[in-house]
Tab-separated table of C-alpha atoms and ligand atoms in Angstrom:
chain	number	residue	atom	x	y	z
A	259	MET	CA	74.325	-47.771	-206.820
A	260	ARG	CA	76.651	-46.751	-203.970
A	261	HIS	CA	80.075	-48.146	-203.115
A	262	PHE	CA	81.371	-48.299	-199.544
A	263	ALA	CA	84.768	-49.353	-198.225
A	264	VAL	CA	85.036	-50.572	-194.643
A	265	VAL	CA	88.696	-50.702	-193.646
A	266	GLY	CA	89.241	-53.429	-191.060
A	267	SER	CA	87.461	-56.766	-190.659
A	268	GLY	CA	87.141	-56.982	-186.878
A	269	PRO	CA	83.855	-56.617	-184.980
A	270	ALA	CA	83.476	-52.882	-185.730
A	271	GLY	CA	84.014	-53.443	-189.449
A	272	PHE	CA	81.588	-56.342	-189.698
A	273	TYR	CA	78.809	-54.648	-187.694
A	274	THR	CA	79.144	-51.561	-189.887
A	275	ALA	CA	79.006	-53.651	-193.063
A	276	GLU	CA	75.947	-55.455	-191.677
A	277	ALA	CA	74.253	-52.121	-190.924
A	278	LEU	CA	75.067	-50.688	-194.370
A	279	GLU	CA	73.805	-53.852	-196.026
A	280	LYS	CA	70.528	-53.564	-194.099
A	281	ALA	CA	70.177	-49.858	-194.932
A	282	TYR	CA	70.907	-50.167	-198.655
A	283	GLY	CA	69.970	-53.717	-199.666
A	284	ASP	CA	70.923	-54.215	-203.307
A	285	GLN	CA	71.503	-50.468	-203.741
A	286	ALA	CA	75.088	-50.673	-202.469
A	287	ARG	CA	78.228	-52.749	-202.706
A	288	ILE	CA	80.224	-52.963	-199.518
A	289	ASP	CA	83.869	-54.016	-199.515
A	290	ILE	CA	85.494	-55.037	-196.227
A	291	LEU	CA	89.245	-54.510	-196.548
A	292	ASP	CA	91.931	-55.983	-194.315
A	293	ARG	CA	95.724	-55.918	-194.266
A	294	TYR	CA	95.754	-59.672	-193.590
A	295	PRO	CA	94.541	-62.376	-196.002
A	296	VAL	CA	92.063	-63.520	-193.325
A	297	PRO	CA	89.357	-61.557	-191.538
A	298	TYR	CA	88.107	-60.994	-187.958
A	299	GLY	CA	90.837	-58.769	-186.455
A	300	LEU	CA	90.277	-58.750	-182.697
A	301	ILE	CA	88.220	-61.951	-182.805
A	302	ARG	CA	91.089	-63.873	-184.337
A	303	PHE	CA	94.050	-62.092	-182.722
A	304	GLY	CA	92.713	-60.538	-179.513
A	305	VAL	CA	89.997	-62.652	-177.893
A	306	ALA	CA	91.544	-65.298	-175.659
A	307	PRO	CA	91.855	-68.738	-177.311
A	308	ASP	CA	90.098	-70.379	-174.350
A	309	HIS	CA	87.065	-68.105	-174.823
A	310	GLN	CA	85.597	-69.972	-177.782
A	311	SER	CA	82.056	-68.860	-176.990
A	312	LEU	CA	83.124	-65.239	-177.545
A	313	LYS	CA	84.924	-66.165	-180.755
A	314	ALA	CA	81.732	-67.827	-182.029
A	315	VAL	CA	80.402	-64.349	-182.882
A	316	SER	CA	82.418	-64.686	-186.089
A	317	LYS	CA	79.653	-67.014	-187.364
A	318	ARG	CA	77.427	-63.952	-187.476
A	319	TYR	CA	80.109	-62.107	-189.449
A	320	ASP	CA	80.306	-65.035	-191.891
A	321	LYS	CA	76.647	-64.420	-192.697
A	322	VAL	CA	77.426	-60.776	-193.468
A	323	ALA	CA	80.313	-61.763	-195.723
A	324	GLU	CA	78.066	-64.212	-197.546
A	325	SER	CA	75.495	-61.495	-198.374
A	326	ALA	CA	75.292	-60.678	-202.051
A	327	GLY	CA	76.291	-57.016	-201.601
A	328	VAL	CA	79.324	-57.623	-199.381
A	329	ASP	CA	82.854	-58.618	-200.406
A	330	PHE	CA	86.043	-59.294	-198.453
A	331	ILE	CA	89.255	-57.885	-199.919
A	332	GLY	CA	92.243	-59.024	-197.851
A	333	ASN	CA	96.012	-58.626	-198.025
A	334	VAL	CA	95.707	-54.866	-198.684
A	335	THR	CA	97.214	-52.250	-196.373
A	336	ILE	CA	95.589	-48.842	-196.481
A	337	GLY	CA	98.175	-46.086	-196.261
A	338	ARG	CA	100.787	-48.318	-197.942
A	339	ASP	CA	99.188	-50.117	-200.924
A	340	VAL	CA	96.478	-47.535	-201.437
A	341	SER	CA	95.864	-44.165	-199.773
A	342	VAL	CA	92.731	-42.968	-198.036
A	343	ALA	CA	92.440	-40.202	-200.675
A	344	GLU	CA	92.461	-42.849	-203.430
A	345	LEU	CA	89.788	-44.853	-201.594
A	346	LEU	CA	87.662	-41.717	-201.291
A	347	ASP	CA	87.942	-41.266	-205.070
A	348	LEU	CA	86.769	-44.818	-205.644
A	349	TYR	CA	84.101	-45.116	-202.932
A	350	ASP	CA	81.158	-42.981	-201.806
A	351	ALA	CA	82.193	-43.380	-198.179
A	352	VAL	CA	85.184	-44.889	-196.408
A	353	ILE	CA	84.737	-46.183	-192.846
A	354	LEU	CA	87.892	-46.799	-190.816
A	355	ALA	CA	87.412	-49.785	-188.500
A	356	THR	CA	91.081	-50.379	-187.903
A	357	GLY	CA	90.856	-51.080	-184.164
A	358	ALA	CA	93.599	-50.239	-181.683
A	359	PRO	CA	96.422	-52.716	-182.179
A	360	HIS	CA	99.283	-50.872	-180.426
A	361	ASP	CA	100.232	-51.080	-176.765
A	362	ARG	CA	100.240	-47.915	-174.699
A	363	LYS	CA	103.539	-47.350	-172.938
A	364	LEU	CA	104.088	-47.060	-169.197
A	365	GLY	CA	106.724	-44.384	-169.696
A	366	ILE	CA	109.025	-45.636	-166.921
A	367	PRO	CA	112.764	-46.439	-166.920
A	368	GLY	CA	113.598	-50.003	-167.996
A	369	GLU	CA	110.428	-50.456	-170.040
A	370	ASP	CA	112.404	-51.352	-173.176
A	371	MET	CA	114.339	-54.167	-171.501
A	372	THR	CA	114.150	-57.744	-172.723
A	373	GLY	CA	111.396	-59.493	-170.839
A	374	VAL	CA	108.937	-56.561	-170.960
A	375	VAL	CA	106.173	-57.102	-173.511
A	376	GLY	CA	102.960	-55.287	-174.273
A	377	SER	CA	99.708	-57.232	-174.041
A	378	ALA	CA	99.019	-56.738	-177.769
A	379	GLU	CA	102.309	-58.527	-178.456
A	380	PHE	CA	101.772	-61.237	-175.849
A	381	VAL	CA	98.130	-61.856	-176.779
A	382	GLY	CA	99.116	-61.767	-180.463
A	383	TRP	CA	101.816	-64.356	-179.788
A	384	TYR	CA	99.450	-66.935	-178.274
A	385	ASN	CA	96.738	-66.153	-180.842
A	386	GLY	CA	98.929	-66.646	-183.932
A	387	HIS	CA	99.310	-63.002	-184.990
A	388	PRO	CA	101.959	-63.059	-187.725
A	389	GLU	CA	103.799	-60.014	-186.359
A	390	PHE	CA	104.346	-61.653	-182.971
A	391	ALA	CA	105.042	-65.266	-183.932
A	392	ASP	CA	108.699	-64.794	-182.934
A	393	LEU	CA	108.088	-62.947	-179.664
A	394	ASP	CA	109.480	-65.788	-177.568
A	395	PRO	CA	108.433	-64.361	-174.170
A	396	PRO	CA	110.767	-65.465	-171.371
A	397	LEU	CA	108.962	-68.166	-169.397
A	398	GLY	CA	112.024	-69.637	-167.685
A	399	GLY	CA	111.775	-67.676	-164.404
A	400	ALA	CA	109.436	-68.411	-161.501
A	401	HIS	CA	107.836	-64.949	-161.422
A	402	ALA	CA	105.845	-62.889	-163.921
A	403	ALA	CA	103.985	-59.619	-163.471
A	404	VAL	CA	101.042	-58.243	-165.396
A	405	VAL	CA	100.481	-54.492	-165.156
A	406	GLY	CA	96.862	-53.279	-165.269
A	407	ALA	CA	93.593	-54.210	-163.614
A	408	GLY	CA	91.445	-54.782	-166.701
A	409	ASN	CA	90.139	-57.834	-168.548
A	410	VAL	CA	93.208	-58.048	-170.775
A	411	ALA	CA	95.410	-58.338	-167.668
A	412	LEU	CA	93.134	-61.180	-166.514
A	413	ASP	CA	93.407	-62.918	-169.900
A	414	CYS	CA	97.216	-62.739	-169.766
A	415	ALA	CA	97.421	-63.972	-166.161
A	416	ARG	CA	95.014	-66.835	-166.851
A	417	ILE	CA	96.799	-67.973	-170.012
A	418	LEU	CA	100.115	-67.928	-168.118
A	419	SER	CA	98.585	-70.134	-165.415
A	420	LYS	CA	96.605	-72.762	-167.308
A	421	THR	CA	97.671	-76.357	-167.778
A	422	ARG	CA	97.972	-78.050	-171.169
A	423	HIS	CA	94.814	-79.968	-170.367
A	424	GLU	CA	92.893	-76.720	-169.821
A	425	PHE	CA	93.707	-75.577	-173.371
A	426	GLU	CA	91.875	-78.508	-174.939
A	427	GLY	CA	89.165	-77.217	-177.243
A	428	SER	CA	90.810	-73.788	-177.451
A	429	ASP	CA	92.503	-72.466	-180.586
A	430	ILE	CA	95.806	-71.482	-178.995
A	431	VAL	CA	98.656	-71.792	-181.505
A	432	GLY	CA	101.059	-74.707	-181.213
A	433	HIS	CA	104.189	-72.642	-180.504
A	434	ALA	CA	102.515	-70.910	-177.534
A	435	LEU	CA	101.031	-74.125	-176.149
A	436	GLU	CA	104.425	-75.852	-176.188
A	437	ALA	CA	106.179	-72.877	-174.579
A	438	LEU	CA	103.507	-72.429	-171.893
A	439	ASP	CA	103.498	-76.145	-171.154
A	440	SER	CA	107.162	-76.019	-170.199
A	441	SER	CA	106.917	-72.631	-168.459
A	442	ALA	CA	108.609	-72.329	-165.051
A	443	ILE	CA	106.338	-69.471	-163.934
A	444	ARG	CA	104.704	-70.200	-160.597
A	445	THR	CA	103.601	-66.720	-159.486
A	446	VAL	CA	101.863	-64.142	-161.645
A	447	THR	CA	101.407	-60.813	-159.865
A	448	ILE	CA	98.684	-58.542	-161.216
A	449	LEU	CA	99.595	-54.942	-160.414
A	450	GLY	CA	96.686	-52.520	-160.076
A	451	ARG	CA	97.636	-48.888	-159.566
A	452	ARG	CA	94.339	-48.301	-157.741
A	453	GLY	CA	92.220	-50.497	-155.469
A	454	PRO	CA	89.668	-53.325	-155.704
A	455	HIS	CA	86.818	-50.814	-156.086
A	456	GLN	CA	88.501	-49.386	-159.193
A	457	VAL	CA	89.101	-52.609	-161.142
A	458	ALA	CA	88.003	-52.787	-164.781
A	459	MET	CA	87.574	-56.577	-164.528
A	460	THR	CA	84.191	-58.148	-165.213
A	461	PRO	CA	82.680	-60.882	-162.985
A	462	LYS	CA	82.654	-63.701	-165.535
A	463	GLU	CA	86.360	-63.260	-166.300
A	464	LEU	CA	87.279	-62.877	-162.609
A	465	GLY	CA	85.189	-65.904	-161.655
A	466	GLU	CA	87.246	-68.128	-163.950
A	467	LEU	CA	90.320	-67.582	-161.788
A	468	GLY	CA	88.664	-69.383	-158.887
A	469	HIS	CA	88.368	-72.595	-160.913
A	470	LEU	CA	91.788	-73.077	-162.470
A	471	GLU	CA	93.331	-76.521	-162.316
A	472	ALA	CA	96.792	-75.600	-161.071
A	473	ALA	CA	96.578	-71.950	-159.997
A	474	ALA	CA	94.853	-70.150	-157.132
A	475	PRO	CA	94.090	-66.410	-156.938
A	476	VAL	CA	95.435	-64.619	-153.881
A	477	VAL	CA	94.247	-61.293	-152.421
A	478	ASP	CA	95.141	-59.318	-149.313
A	479	LEU	CA	91.941	-58.233	-147.547
A	480	ALA	CA	93.840	-55.268	-146.087
A	481	ASP	CA	93.609	-53.710	-149.587
A	482	PHE	CA	89.791	-53.681	-149.421
A	483	PRO	CA	87.567	-50.984	-147.956
A	484	PRO	CA	84.987	-52.131	-145.356
A	485	VAL	CA	82.493	-54.522	-146.957
A	486	GLU	CA	79.597	-52.031	-146.410
A	487	ALA	CA	81.263	-49.715	-148.917
A	488	ASP	CA	80.519	-52.270	-151.674
A	489	ASP	CA	76.809	-51.336	-151.465
A	490	ALA	CA	77.478	-48.082	-153.299
A	491	LEU	CA	79.054	-49.836	-156.297
A	492	GLU	CA	77.211	-50.443	-159.556
A	493	PRO	CA	76.009	-54.093	-159.628
A	494	GLY	CA	78.608	-55.468	-162.077
A	495	LEU	CA	81.514	-53.946	-160.187
A	496	ARG	CA	80.013	-55.035	-156.856
A	497	LYS	CA	79.931	-58.605	-158.153
A	498	SER	CA	83.579	-58.349	-159.232
A	499	VAL	CA	84.594	-57.019	-155.821
A	500	THR	CA	82.612	-59.789	-154.071
A	501	LEU	CA	84.443	-62.361	-156.186
A	502	LEU	CA	87.779	-60.754	-155.344
A	503	ARG	CA	86.955	-60.806	-151.626
A	504	GLY	CA	85.956	-64.467	-151.967
A	505	PHE	CA	89.436	-65.344	-153.225
A	506	ALA	CA	90.653	-64.776	-149.659
A	507	ASP	CA	88.671	-67.864	-148.589
A	508	LEU	CA	90.263	-70.199	-151.140
A	509	GLU	CA	92.876	-72.642	-149.961
A	510	PRO	CA	96.128	-71.715	-151.721
A	511	ASN	CA	96.905	-75.422	-152.182
A	512	LYS	CA	97.801	-75.277	-155.864
A	513	PRO	CA	101.301	-75.108	-157.348
A	514	LYS	CA	100.740	-71.720	-159.012
A	515	ARG	CA	99.448	-68.415	-157.653
A	516	ILE	CA	97.872	-65.356	-159.241
A	517	VAL	CA	98.512	-62.570	-156.732
A	518	PHE	CA	96.477	-59.355	-156.841
A	519	ASP	CA	98.687	-56.498	-155.727
A	520	PHE	CA	96.584	-53.341	-155.409
A	521	PHE	CA	97.620	-49.712	-154.905
A	522	ALA	CA	100.884	-50.568	-156.684
A	523	LYS	CA	102.086	-48.155	-159.381
A	524	PRO	CA	105.082	-49.249	-161.491
A	525	VAL	CA	107.917	-46.714	-161.344
A	526	ALA	CA	110.863	-48.646	-162.852
A	527	ILE	CA	111.911	-51.985	-164.271
A	528	GLU	CA	115.325	-53.246	-163.299
A	529	GLY	CA	117.644	-56.110	-164.118
A	530	ASP	CA	121.025	-57.037	-165.449
A	531	GLY	CA	120.414	-56.555	-169.179
A	532	ARG	CA	116.936	-58.102	-168.894
A	533	ALA	CA	113.955	-57.610	-166.629
A	534	GLU	CA	114.376	-59.166	-163.195
A	535	ARG	CA	112.086	-57.023	-161.055
A	536	ILE	CA	109.542	-54.252	-161.251
A	537	ILE	CA	109.718	-51.442	-158.719
A	538	VAL	CA	106.329	-50.219	-157.591
A	539	GLU	CA	105.258	-47.288	-155.475
A	540	LYS	CA	102.483	-47.773	-152.959
A	541	THR	CA	99.582	-45.461	-153.807
A	542	MET	CA	96.459	-44.070	-152.223
A	543	LEU	CA	93.424	-42.555	-153.877
A	544	ASP	CA	93.323	-38.765	-154.097
A	545	GLU	CA	90.101	-36.725	-153.839
A	546	LYS	CA	89.407	-37.334	-157.564
A	547	GLY	CA	89.891	-41.082	-157.210
A	548	ALA	CA	93.250	-41.100	-159.044
A	549	ALA	CA	96.307	-43.025	-157.814
A	550	ARG	CA	98.658	-40.799	-155.829
A	551	GLY	CA	102.120	-42.107	-154.924
A	552	THR	CA	102.974	-42.303	-151.207
A	553	GLY	CA	106.745	-42.354	-151.714
A	554	GLU	CA	106.983	-45.900	-150.323
A	555	THR	CA	108.404	-48.329	-152.884
A	556	TYR	CA	109.051	-52.061	-152.999
A	557	GLU	CA	110.076	-54.564	-155.621
A	558	VAL	CA	108.169	-57.412	-157.222
A	559	PRO	CA	110.343	-60.118	-158.813
A	560	ALA	CA	109.451	-60.748	-162.472
A	561	SER	CA	111.471	-61.961	-165.436
A	562	LEU	CA	108.420	-61.568	-167.663
A	563	ILE	CA	106.426	-58.339	-167.395
A	564	VAL	CA	103.295	-57.937	-169.507
A	565	THR	CA	101.849	-54.424	-169.654
A	566	ALA	CA	98.075	-54.517	-170.148
A	567	ILE	CA	97.252	-50.826	-169.792
A	568	GLY	CA	95.303	-50.093	-172.968
A	569	TYR	CA	95.833	-49.670	-176.695
A	570	SER	CA	96.029	-47.065	-179.450
A	571	THR	CA	95.040	-47.012	-183.111
A	572	SER	CA	97.560	-46.950	-186.007
A	573	PRO	CA	97.731	-43.474	-187.528
A	574	ILE	CA	97.077	-43.343	-191.303
A	575	ALA	CA	98.686	-40.657	-193.480
A	576	ASP	CA	96.531	-37.515	-193.859
A	577	VAL	CA	93.844	-38.685	-191.409
A	578	PRO	CA	93.634	-36.411	-188.320
A	579	PHE	CA	94.769	-38.352	-185.268
A	580	GLU	CA	94.934	-37.449	-181.587
A	581	GLY	CA	95.044	-39.267	-178.253
A	582	GLY	CA	95.482	-42.698	-179.841
A	583	LYS	CA	92.440	-42.505	-182.149
A	584	PHE	CA	91.126	-40.663	-185.206
A	585	VAL	CA	89.715	-37.198	-184.556
A	586	ASN	CA	85.992	-37.490	-185.219
A	587	SER	CA	82.631	-36.115	-184.280
A	588	ARG	CA	80.157	-38.978	-183.656
A	589	GLY	CA	82.188	-41.019	-186.123
A	590	LEU	CA	82.554	-38.407	-188.859
A	591	ILE	CA	86.206	-37.518	-189.572
A	592	THR	CA	85.846	-35.422	-192.736
A	593	ASP	CA	83.424	-35.418	-195.642
A	594	ARG	CA	82.623	-39.093	-196.535
A	595	LEU	CA	85.317	-40.413	-194.168
A	596	TYR	CA	84.191	-42.075	-190.912
A	597	ALA	CA	85.625	-44.055	-187.996
A	598	VAL	CA	83.936	-46.815	-185.985
A	599	GLY	CA	84.845	-49.033	-183.033
A	600	TRP	CA	88.081	-48.535	-181.135
A	601	ALA	CA	89.469	-46.342	-183.951
A	602	ARG	CA	86.547	-43.993	-183.218
A	603	ARG	CA	86.164	-44.080	-179.435
A	604	GLY	CA	89.291	-45.705	-178.005
A	605	PRO	CA	89.827	-49.207	-176.601
A	606	THR	CA	86.827	-49.646	-174.335
A	607	GLY	CA	83.727	-51.802	-174.209
A	608	THR	CA	82.907	-55.341	-175.210
A	609	ILE	CA	82.645	-56.813	-178.705
A	610	GLY	CA	78.910	-56.064	-178.611
A	611	THR	CA	79.548	-52.341	-177.973
A	612	ASN	CA	80.689	-52.124	-181.582
A	613	ARG	CA	77.253	-53.026	-182.879
A	614	PRO	CA	75.363	-49.813	-181.969
A	615	ASP	CA	78.516	-47.913	-182.884
A	616	GLY	CA	78.552	-49.383	-186.409
A	617	TYR	CA	74.806	-48.947	-186.844
A	618	GLU	CA	75.000	-45.297	-185.767
A	619	VAL	CA	77.656	-44.517	-188.345
A	620	ALA	CA	75.768	-46.450	-191.033
A	621	ASP	CA	72.699	-44.309	-190.198
A	622	GLN	CA	74.767	-41.174	-190.718
A	623	VAL	CA	76.036	-42.447	-194.066
A	624	ALA	CA	72.480	-43.292	-195.113
A	625	ALA	CA	71.289	-39.829	-194.058
A	626	ALA	CA	74.031	-38.165	-196.123
A	627	MET	CA	73.416	-40.327	-199.216
A	628	PRO	CA	69.967	-41.967	-199.012
A	629	ALA	CA	69.343	-45.450	-200.380
A	630	GLY	CA	68.260	-45.143	-204.002
A	631	SER	CA	70.683	-42.282	-204.716
A	632	SER	CA	73.699	-43.127	-206.839
A	633	SER	CA	77.124	-41.984	-207.961
A	634	GLU	CA	79.604	-42.716	-210.713
A	635	ARG	CA	82.283	-44.072	-208.397
A	636	GLU	CA	83.927	-47.324	-209.421
A	637	GLY	CA	84.277	-49.133	-206.091
A	638	ALA	CA	85.989	-52.558	-206.068
A	639	GLU	CA	86.599	-52.628	-209.795
A	640	GLY	CA	88.764	-49.502	-209.639
A	641	LEU	CA	90.464	-50.659	-206.447
A	642	LYS	CA	91.415	-54.029	-207.923
A	643	ARG	CA	92.820	-52.341	-211.033
A	644	LEU	CA	94.925	-50.023	-208.873
A	645	LEU	CA	96.192	-52.935	-206.789
A	646	GLN	CA	97.080	-54.932	-209.872
A	647	GLU	CA	99.097	-51.993	-211.267
A	648	ARG	CA	100.984	-51.967	-207.937
A	649	GLY	CA	101.622	-55.709	-207.838
A	650	VAL	CA	99.393	-56.231	-204.782
A	651	MET	CA	97.428	-59.501	-204.847
A	652	PRO	CA	94.293	-59.226	-202.737
A	653	THR	CA	92.560	-62.249	-201.238
A	654	ASP	CA	88.806	-62.752	-201.461
A	655	TYR	CA	86.081	-64.637	-199.609
A	656	ASP	CA	86.840	-67.957	-201.353
A	657	ASP	CA	90.555	-67.630	-200.496
A	658	TRP	CA	89.753	-67.091	-196.832
A	659	CYS	CA	87.368	-70.086	-196.791
A	660	LYS	CA	90.129	-72.211	-198.285
A	661	ILE	CA	92.587	-71.028	-195.633
A	662	GLU	CA	90.039	-71.833	-192.903
A	663	GLU	CA	89.456	-75.285	-194.360
A	664	THR	CA	93.187	-75.961	-194.533
A	665	GLU	CA	93.626	-74.851	-190.915
A	666	THR	CA	90.715	-76.996	-189.757
A	667	GLY	CA	92.195	-79.953	-191.624
A	668	ARG	CA	95.406	-79.593	-189.622
A	669	ALA	CA	93.667	-80.013	-186.262
A	670	ARG	CA	94.225	-83.202	-184.291
A	671	PRO	CA	91.223	-84.594	-182.427
A	672	GLY	CA	91.105	-83.426	-178.801
A	673	SER	CA	93.863	-80.833	-179.366
A	674	PRO	CA	93.660	-77.102	-179.822
A	675	ARG	CA	93.002	-76.099	-183.403
A	676	GLU	CA	96.142	-75.654	-185.492
A	677	LYS	CA	96.439	-72.196	-186.986
A	678	PHE	CA	98.803	-70.713	-189.497
A	679	VAL	CA	100.946	-68.010	-187.966
A	680	ARG	CA	102.639	-66.512	-191.019
A	681	VAL	CA	101.248	-64.555	-193.937
A	682	GLU	CA	103.298	-66.770	-196.309
A	683	ASP	CA	101.534	-69.879	-194.938
A	684	TRP	CA	98.152	-68.312	-195.557
A	685	LEU	CA	99.125	-67.388	-199.086
A	686	GLN	CA	100.622	-70.823	-199.737
A	687	ALA	CA	97.341	-72.424	-198.653
A	688	ILE	CA	95.642	-70.630	-201.545
A	689	GLY	CA	98.380	-71.403	-204.023
A	690	ARG	CA	100.184	-68.049	-204.080
B	790	LIG	P1	91.029	-51.371	-169.545
B	790	LIG	O1	89.787	-52.061	-169.194
B	790	LIG	O2	90.960	-49.929	-169.894
B	790	LIG	O3	92.056	-51.562	-168.335
B	790	LIG	C1	93.307	-50.959	-168.350
B	790	LIG	C2	93.934	-51.060	-166.962
B	790	LIG	O4	95.246	-50.530	-167.061
B	790	LIG	C3	93.200	-50.256	-165.895
B	790	LIG	O5	93.181	-51.007	-164.705
B	790	LIG	C4	94.078	-49.010	-165.742
B	790	LIG	O6	94.059	-48.459	-164.450
B	790	LIG	C5	95.442	-49.608	-165.999
B	790	LIG	N1	96.425	-48.607	-166.393
B	790	LIG	C6	96.331	-47.696	-167.399
B	790	LIG	N2	97.452	-46.953	-167.457
B	790	LIG	C7	98.269	-47.409	-166.469
B	790	LIG	C8	99.564	-47.059	-166.035
B	790	LIG	N3	100.249	-46.081	-166.606
B	790	LIG	N4	100.098	-47.727	-164.981
B	790	LIG	C9	99.408	-48.731	-164.374
B	790	LIG	N5	98.172	-49.116	-164.755
B	790	LIG	C10	97.609	-48.459	-165.800
B	790	LIG	O7	91.773	-52.037	-170.792
B	790	LIG	P2	92.006	-53.541	-171.258
B	790	LIG	O8	92.153	-54.462	-170.121
B	790	LIG	O9	93.098	-53.400	-172.253
B	790	LIG	O10	90.658	-53.898	-172.016
B	790	LIG	C11	90.227	-53.162	-173.170
B	790	LIG	C12	88.747	-53.400	-173.389
B	790	LIG	O11	88.528	-54.732	-173.862
B	790	LIG	C13	87.940	-53.266	-172.125
B	790	LIG	O12	86.707	-52.663	-172.399
B	790	LIG	C14	87.769	-54.692	-171.680
B	790	LIG	O13	86.646	-54.931	-170.849
B	790	LIG	C15	87.619	-55.392	-173.021
B	790	LIG	N6	87.953	-56.818	-172.886
B	790	LIG	C16	86.956	-57.675	-172.606
B	790	LIG	C17	87.236	-59.014	-172.437
B	790	LIG	C18	86.113	-59.958	-172.120
B	790	LIG	O14	84.969	-59.556	-172.095
B	790	LIG	N7	86.385	-61.226	-171.869
B	790	LIG	C19	88.532	-59.493	-172.541
B	790	LIG	C20	89.549	-58.585	-172.816
B	790	LIG	C21	89.234	-57.242	-172.986
B	790	LIG	P3	93.175	-47.156	-164.102
B	790	LIG	O15	91.773	-47.650	-163.991
B	790	LIG	O16	93.751	-46.672	-162.834
B	790	LIG	O17	93.350	-46.196	-165.252
């Protein structure tokens, strides 16, 4: 028998557990650990609440969790309740699938002002992440800005622009729905430091902006290279650029606008004690395709500024860490310690990208300790004893199902699903 600990219950963690389960069958026990009492990481706290079809992938993860050899152990923080060295004593291999939950910083003056929030915080707020339940983003001004030209920037701009009606069937949390419903924001400016040909936005997500009930996307065709230049783009990007160009043909006859401002690099955030405007420098592309400032600056009014410029992983004591992720070679950090997903390769790719990633690492584990081999390590039994000694009360699969049931029971027909937003509420639901 082998014992494996997968730390983190987002997509990377679940695909790795699935791969290990397939490789070892009943020759291994796999524990998926999470710091929260409930699983799914990015699926629960990161994927937009109005993208239910993407969230449905969790059904596949449910199947993994229901397999005989797999257990969920929640409410346990690695590095605080138990160290990685202790896990390595208890398990044959430890796989860190901790994602990248921290916002990268712009590094410009004024970034710490009230009114400036990172996308992890903002997305966490509308998705019911317990750490961001009290974020209270300022929605009382007419202008917001979102920095970045990726899919997360699109998510944030779209959520800021949707009507209450458009959230039906989503699982946005009540506090965010109420706040957004009374929001005064009428213009959301998306600031891209490079041009339309350099966006990291995918066609499906861009296409949605053309069909919003109360908001219209706005582009300036002067930002675009001649249309013939689109031929050289890879098909997905070409489609995105075609969609962006098409926004110029839409009638801006809706009360809200989502304005694409390209070649605009933030250089400062200003305001009287709180953000009121973001100063941007006009850029041009240098010979390597990077954004080079031209010296010309202008201001964009914004009392809410969401930075959506990428994420980094949480460091864990004694695990080598560099450039926002764990130092690893094809997933291997040190003997029997691995990283998968964003903790391994940084915050890029779709949910599905984590599947081959998890399977590759599981293959490496299986090569190092073939199915049928065994060890004397204790696995979950030893971990639970250690946690009990330390007064930590883990949650299990049945607890999480009970929490889910309680949340589902709170939903009102036709309304977004009601979710708990505090760890205490989750624990109360299971009688703790
Ligand atoms: P991303 O795709 O890497 O985009 C980050 C954006 O921030 C880029 O436009 C980048 O510009 C810009 N940026 C970085 N540093 C900057 C700075 N200092 N100043 C101004 N702009 C800066 O990251 P993401 O949007 O966070 O998305 C993360 C991953 O999740 C991506 O793979 C994304 O596709 C995926 N995702 C998918 C979905 C979906 O499928 N529905 C939804 C959300 C996220 P440069 O290009 O110039 O560096």
